[in-house]
């Protein structure tokens, strides 16, 4: 590669870095870490897996140890294979600092959520997925290592803050936005509105049928 090509590559690289949306990368990084943390919580803490090297000792025995499956490299590597697909269930919003953030549009337990002040577009979901893929490609190994011994706050601090530099201390001290569950009163109001709309539709159909009958009589 000649100097001219190297120069063009460097210019392109730094231009892309300059265009990177740090607020969005911070939010997606934190959401990514949270998704990994949730995947860990779904595995029985008593499940173990044997890990070790291919080296053998002087007696010809392979050295292996048992570790919790949930935080093992084997399990977390599998988690990362599909982790960014989950960002199709996210929308764009703002956090309490007024900065760009992301929030789940679909609850993990299937219960309906109150979606307020959330911007949802196909392009937006594609961008979130792409941002997740960029972060995972660069920091997957570091996130896996961080989760071996650390919990969610520590991993956020280490990866999204100190390592990647996406988030400031202020960003990390601010909670991620969370949509609340639909309250019973809200469900009743929605049901009432649906019933009123159905009544209006039925009345409209009846009126059209009456008009049609009158035309036939004439």
mmCIF file of C-alpha atoms in Angstrom:
data_model
loop_
_atom_site.group_PDB
_atom_site.id
_atom_site.type_symbol
_atom_site.label_atom_id
_atom_site.label_comp_id
_atom_site.label_asym_id
_atom_site.label_seq_id
_atom_site.Cartn_x
_atom_site.Cartn_y
_atom_site.Cartn_z
ATOM 1 C CA UNK A 1 0.000 0.000 0.000
ATOM 2 C CA UNK A 2 1.532 3.331 -1.051
ATOM 3 C CA UNK A 3 1.488 6.544 0.989
ATOM 4 C CA UNK A 4 -1.407 7.989 -1.003
ATOM 5 C CA UNK A 5 -3.657 5.024 -0.159
ATOM 6 C CA UNK A 6 -2.632 5.147 3.498
ATOM 7 C CA UNK A 7 -3.446 8.851 3.611
ATOM 8 C CA UNK A 8 -6.913 8.290 2.103
ATOM 9 C CA UNK A 9 -7.576 5.428 4.548
ATOM 10 C CA UNK A 10 -6.628 7.557 7.545
ATOM 11 C CA UNK A 11 -8.759 10.474 6.381
ATOM 12 C CA UNK A 12 -11.738 8.145 5.880
ATOM 13 C CA UNK A 13 -11.208 6.517 9.281
ATOM 14 C CA UNK A 14 -11.059 9.769 11.214
ATOM 15 C CA UNK A 15 -14.015 11.175 9.265
ATOM 16 C CA UNK A 16 -16.138 8.185 10.273
ATOM 17 C CA UNK A 17 -14.985 8.501 13.875
ATOM 18 C CA UNK A 18 -15.905 12.180 13.887
ATOM 19 C CA UNK A 19 -19.379 11.376 12.573
ATOM 20 C CA UNK A 20 -20.004 8.727 15.234
ATOM 21 C CA UNK A 21 -22.867 9.707 17.518
ATOM 22 C CA UNK A 22 -21.377 9.343 21.002
ATOM 23 C CA UNK A 23 -24.738 9.749 22.771
ATOM 24 C CA UNK A 24 -26.248 6.945 20.704
ATOM 25 C CA UNK A 25 -23.196 4.708 21.113
ATOM 26 C CA UNK A 26 -23.296 5.237 24.877
ATOM 27 C CA UNK A 27 -26.983 4.302 25.044
ATOM 28 C CA UNK A 28 -26.614 1.235 22.813
ATOM 29 C CA UNK A 29 -23.510 0.080 24.691
ATOM 30 C CA UNK A 30 -25.383 0.247 28.001
ATOM 31 C CA UNK A 31 -28.404 -1.542 26.509
ATOM 32 C CA UNK A 32 -26.110 -4.203 25.029
ATOM 33 C CA UNK A 33 -24.473 -4.820 28.406
ATOM 34 C CA UNK A 34 -27.926 -5.000 30.008
ATOM 35 C CA UNK A 35 -29.080 -7.586 27.437
ATOM 36 C CA UNK A 36 -26.018 -9.729 28.164
ATOM 37 C CA UNK A 37 -26.691 -9.387 31.891
ATOM 38 C CA UNK A 38 -30.293 -10.513 31.368
ATOM 39 C CA UNK A 39 -29.125 -13.534 29.363
ATOM 40 C CA UNK A 40 -26.869 -14.484 32.284
ATOM 41 C CA UNK A 41 -29.802 -14.239 34.717
ATOM 42 C CA UNK A 42 -31.817 -16.770 32.683
ATOM 43 C CA UNK A 43 -29.310 -19.575 33.293
ATOM 44 C CA UNK A 44 -29.527 -21.688 36.440
ATOM 45 C CA UNK A 45 -26.718 -20.547 38.726
ATOM 46 C CA UNK A 46 -26.047 -24.172 39.696
ATOM 47 C CA UNK A 47 -25.229 -25.223 36.135
ATOM 48 C CA UNK A 48 -21.515 -25.790 35.599
ATOM 49 C CA UNK A 49 -19.302 -26.352 32.576
ATOM 50 C CA UNK A 50 -15.783 -27.735 32.360
ATOM 51 C CA UNK A 51 -13.154 -25.454 30.922
ATOM 52 C CA UNK A 52 -9.417 -25.811 30.551
ATOM 53 C CA UNK A 53 -6.556 -25.969 28.127
ATOM 54 C CA UNK A 54 -5.389 -28.729 25.833
ATOM 55 C CA UNK A 55 -2.154 -28.969 27.789
ATOM 56 C CA UNK A 56 -1.546 -32.026 29.920
ATOM 57 C CA UNK A 57 0.485 -32.402 33.080
ATOM 58 C CA UNK A 58 3.435 -34.736 33.601
ATOM 59 C CA UNK A 59 1.036 -37.610 34.278
ATOM 60 C CA UNK A 60 -0.797 -37.113 31.009
ATOM 61 C CA UNK A 61 -3.908 -35.596 32.591
ATOM 62 C CA UNK A 62 -5.632 -32.603 31.036
ATOM 63 C CA UNK A 63 -6.180 -29.766 33.483
ATOM 64 C CA UNK A 64 -9.802 -28.662 33.616
ATOM 65 C CA UNK A 65 -11.950 -26.773 36.110
ATOM 66 C CA UNK A 66 -15.684 -26.301 36.536
ATOM 67 C CA UNK A 67 -17.100 -22.798 36.264
ATOM 68 C CA UNK A 68 -20.667 -21.436 36.293
ATOM 69 C CA UNK A 69 -22.188 -21.886 32.833
ATOM 70 C CA UNK A 70 -23.976 -18.515 32.924
ATOM 71 C CA UNK A 71 -20.758 -16.468 32.927
ATOM 72 C CA UNK A 72 -18.621 -18.869 30.943
ATOM 73 C CA UNK A 73 -17.037 -17.899 27.649
ATOM 74 C CA UNK A 74 -18.921 -20.741 25.961
ATOM 75 C CA UNK A 75 -22.321 -19.408 26.988
ATOM 76 C CA UNK A 76 -21.557 -15.708 26.457
ATOM 77 C CA UNK A 77 -20.112 -16.355 23.003
ATOM 78 C CA UNK A 78 -23.419 -18.005 22.065
ATOM 79 C CA UNK A 79 -25.304 -15.025 23.508
ATOM 80 C CA UNK A 80 -23.377 -12.632 21.271
ATOM 81 C CA UNK A 81 -24.373 -14.556 18.147
ATOM 82 C CA UNK A 82 -27.915 -13.129 18.338
ATOM 83 C CA UNK A 83 -27.623 -10.274 20.837
ATOM 84 C CA UNK A 84 -27.935 -7.451 18.300
ATOM 85 C CA UNK A 85 -31.160 -8.871 16.872
ATOM 86 C CA UNK A 86 -32.808 -7.795 20.130
ATOM 87 C CA UNK A 87 -32.363 -4.153 19.094
ATOM 88 C CA UNK A 88 -35.256 -4.610 16.670
ATOM 89 C CA UNK A 89 -37.344 -4.352 19.838
ATOM 90 C CA UNK A 90 -35.895 -0.946 20.790
ATOM 91 C CA UNK A 91 -36.903 2.601 19.993
ATOM 92 C CA UNK A 92 -35.199 5.990 20.334
ATOM 93 C CA UNK A 93 -35.947 8.311 23.227
ATOM 94 C CA UNK A 94 -34.292 10.815 25.588
ATOM 95 C CA UNK A 95 -32.932 10.199 29.078
ATOM 96 C CA UNK A 96 -33.324 12.448 32.112
ATOM 97 C CA UNK A 97 -30.249 14.434 31.007
ATOM 98 C CA UNK A 98 -31.961 15.230 27.706
ATOM 99 C CA UNK A 99 -29.486 13.082 25.778
ATOM 100 C CA UNK A 100 -30.250 10.444 23.161
ATOM 101 C CA UNK A 101 -31.107 7.067 24.604
ATOM 102 C CA UNK A 102 -32.861 3.834 23.729
ATOM 103 C CA UNK A 103 -35.671 1.890 25.345
ATOM 104 C CA UNK A 104 -37.360 -1.453 24.883
ATOM 105 C CA UNK A 105 -40.703 -1.373 23.066
ATOM 106 C CA UNK A 106 -41.467 -4.994 23.974
ATOM 107 C CA UNK A 107 -41.223 -6.252 27.543
ATOM 108 C CA UNK A 108 -39.250 -9.401 28.258
ATOM 109 C CA UNK A 109 -42.233 -11.000 30.017
ATOM 110 C CA UNK A 110 -44.691 -10.224 27.228
ATOM 111 C CA UNK A 111 -46.723 -7.706 29.233
ATOM 112 C CA UNK A 112 -47.898 -4.531 27.450
ATOM 113 C CA UNK A 113 -45.885 -1.363 28.021
ATOM 114 C CA UNK A 114 -46.714 2.333 28.062
ATOM 115 C CA UNK A 115 -44.789 3.767 25.117
ATOM 116 C CA UNK A 116 -44.444 7.535 25.568
ATOM 117 C CA UNK A 117 -41.970 9.906 23.926
ATOM 118 C CA UNK A 118 -40.503 7.069 21.874
ATOM 119 C CA UNK A 119 -39.522 7.544 18.236
ATOM 120 C CA UNK A 120 -39.920 4.392 16.164
ATOM 121 C CA UNK A 121 -38.929 3.953 12.500
ATOM 122 C CA UNK A 122 -37.526 1.093 10.455
ATOM 123 C CA UNK A 123 -34.425 3.155 9.709
ATOM 124 C CA UNK A 124 -34.030 3.873 13.406
ATOM 125 C CA UNK A 125 -34.171 0.188 14.329
ATOM 126 C CA UNK A 126 -31.665 -0.638 11.597
ATOM 127 C CA UNK A 127 -29.322 2.037 12.954
ATOM 128 C CA UNK A 128 -29.585 0.655 16.505
ATOM 129 C CA UNK A 129 -28.864 -2.868 15.255
ATOM 130 C CA UNK A 130 -25.916 -1.649 13.195
ATOM 131 C CA UNK A 131 -24.531 0.330 16.155
ATOM 132 C CA UNK A 132 -24.811 -2.760 18.356
ATOM 133 C CA UNK A 133 -22.952 -4.818 15.754
ATOM 134 C CA UNK A 134 -20.144 -2.256 15.610
ATOM 135 C CA UNK A 135 -19.751 -2.282 19.395
ATOM 136 C CA UNK A 136 -19.936 -6.074 19.626
ATOM 137 C CA UNK A 137 -17.376 -6.514 16.861
ATOM 138 C CA UNK A 138 -14.883 -4.325 18.682
ATOM 139 C CA UNK A 139 -15.558 -5.148 22.334
ATOM 140 C CA UNK A 140 -17.133 -8.616 22.504
ATOM 141 C CA UNK A 141 -14.067 -10.222 24.119
ATOM 142 C CA UNK A 142 -13.734 -7.413 26.656
ATOM 143 C CA UNK A 143 -17.415 -7.614 27.620
ATOM 144 C CA UNK A 144 -17.208 -11.385 28.051
ATOM 145 C CA UNK A 145 -14.122 -11.070 30.253
ATOM 146 C CA UNK A 146 -15.708 -8.271 32.279
ATOM 147 C CA UNK A 147 -18.795 -10.381 33.018
ATOM 148 C CA UNK A 148 -16.751 -13.309 34.343
ATOM 149 C CA UNK A 149 -16.341 -11.557 37.673
ATOM 150 C CA UNK A 150 -18.196 -8.249 37.401
ATOM 151 C CA UNK A 151 -21.844 -7.236 37.730
ATOM 152 C CA UNK A 152 -23.818 -4.863 35.497
ATOM 153 C CA UNK A 153 -22.659 -1.477 36.925
ATOM 154 C CA UNK A 154 -18.995 -2.492 36.913
ATOM 155 C CA UNK A 155 -19.178 -3.798 33.334
ATOM 156 C CA UNK A 156 -20.870 -0.582 32.178
ATOM 157 C CA UNK A 157 -18.147 1.492 33.824
ATOM 158 C CA UNK A 158 -15.324 -0.620 32.438
ATOM 159 C CA UNK A 159 -16.523 -1.189 28.869
ATOM 160 C CA UNK A 160 -18.825 1.719 27.947
ATOM 161 C CA UNK A 161 -16.878 4.219 30.022
ATOM 162 C CA UNK A 162 -13.168 3.616 30.529
ATOM 163 C CA UNK A 163 -12.479 1.213 27.653
ATOM 164 C CA UNK A 164 -14.621 2.459 24.761
ATOM 165 C CA UNK A 165 -15.032 6.026 25.991
ATOM 166 C CA UNK A 166 -18.641 6.240 24.797
ATOM 167 C CA UNK A 167 -20.081 7.319 28.158
ATOM 168 C CA UNK A 168 -19.057 9.919 30.720
ATOM 169 C CA UNK A 169 -19.393 9.425 34.476
ATOM 170 C CA UNK A 170 -22.510 11.601 34.333
ATOM 171 C CA UNK A 171 -23.994 9.386 31.600
ATOM 172 C CA UNK A 172 -23.390 6.223 33.609
ATOM 173 C CA UNK A 173 -24.871 7.709 36.776
ATOM 174 C CA UNK A 174 -28.117 8.446 34.933
ATOM 175 C CA UNK A 175 -30.564 5.507 34.781
ATOM 176 C CA UNK A 176 -31.582 4.118 31.412
ATOM 177 C CA UNK A 177 -35.178 5.012 30.450
ATOM 178 C CA UNK A 178 -37.689 2.266 31.183
ATOM 179 C CA UNK A 179 -41.290 2.161 29.937
ATOM 180 C CA UNK A 180 -43.782 1.365 32.659
ATOM 181 C CA UNK A 181 -46.374 -1.409 32.559
ATOM 182 C CA UNK A 182 -49.856 -0.549 31.388
ATOM 183 C CA UNK A 183 -51.982 0.219 34.455
ATOM 184 C CA UNK A 184 -55.437 -1.314 34.882
ATOM 185 C CA UNK A 185 -57.043 2.121 34.537
ATOM 186 C CA UNK A 186 -55.249 2.636 31.236
ATOM 187 C CA UNK A 187 -56.363 -0.790 30.020
ATOM 188 C CA UNK A 188 -59.979 0.084 30.873
ATOM 189 C CA UNK A 189 -59.725 3.393 29.017
ATOM 190 C CA UNK A 190 -58.247 1.681 25.947
ATOM 191 C CA UNK A 191 -60.987 -0.956 26.058
ATOM 192 C CA UNK A 192 -63.656 1.729 26.349
ATOM 193 C CA UNK A 193 -62.216 3.588 23.357
ATOM 194 C CA UNK A 194 -62.168 0.371 21.308
ATOM 195 C CA UNK A 195 -65.808 -0.335 22.211
ATOM 196 C CA UNK A 196 -66.827 3.212 21.259
ATOM 197 C CA UNK A 197 -65.046 2.860 17.920
ATOM 198 C CA UNK A 198 -66.826 -0.464 17.311
ATOM 199 C CA UNK A 199 -70.190 1.134 18.168
ATOM 200 C CA UNK A 200 -69.522 3.986 15.748
ATOM 201 C CA UNK A 201 -68.580 1.489 13.040
ATOM 202 C CA UNK A 202 -71.751 -0.552 13.652
ATOM 203 C CA UNK A 203 -73.897 2.594 13.535
ATOM 204 C CA UNK A 204 -72.281 3.588 10.257
ATOM 205 C CA UNK A 205 -72.951 0.183 8.728
ATOM 206 C CA UNK A 206 -76.593 0.265 9.878
ATOM 207 C CA UNK A 207 -77.057 3.742 8.404
ATOM 208 C CA UNK A 208 -75.596 2.624 5.070
ATOM 209 C CA UNK A 209 -77.922 -0.391 5.013
ATOM 210 C CA UNK A 210 -80.956 1.821 5.733
ATOM 211 C CA UNK A 211 -79.991 4.223 2.951
ATOM 212 C CA UNK A 212 -79.563 1.316 0.566
ATOM 213 C CA UNK A 213 -83.033 -0.037 1.457
ATOM 214 C CA UNK A 214 -84.613 3.398 0.871
ATOM 215 C CA UNK A 215 -82.988 3.627 -2.560
ATOM 216 C CA UNK A 216 -84.387 0.211 -3.472
ATOM 217 C CA UNK A 217 -87.917 1.275 -2.408
ATOM 218 C CA UNK A 218 -87.652 4.360 -4.638
#
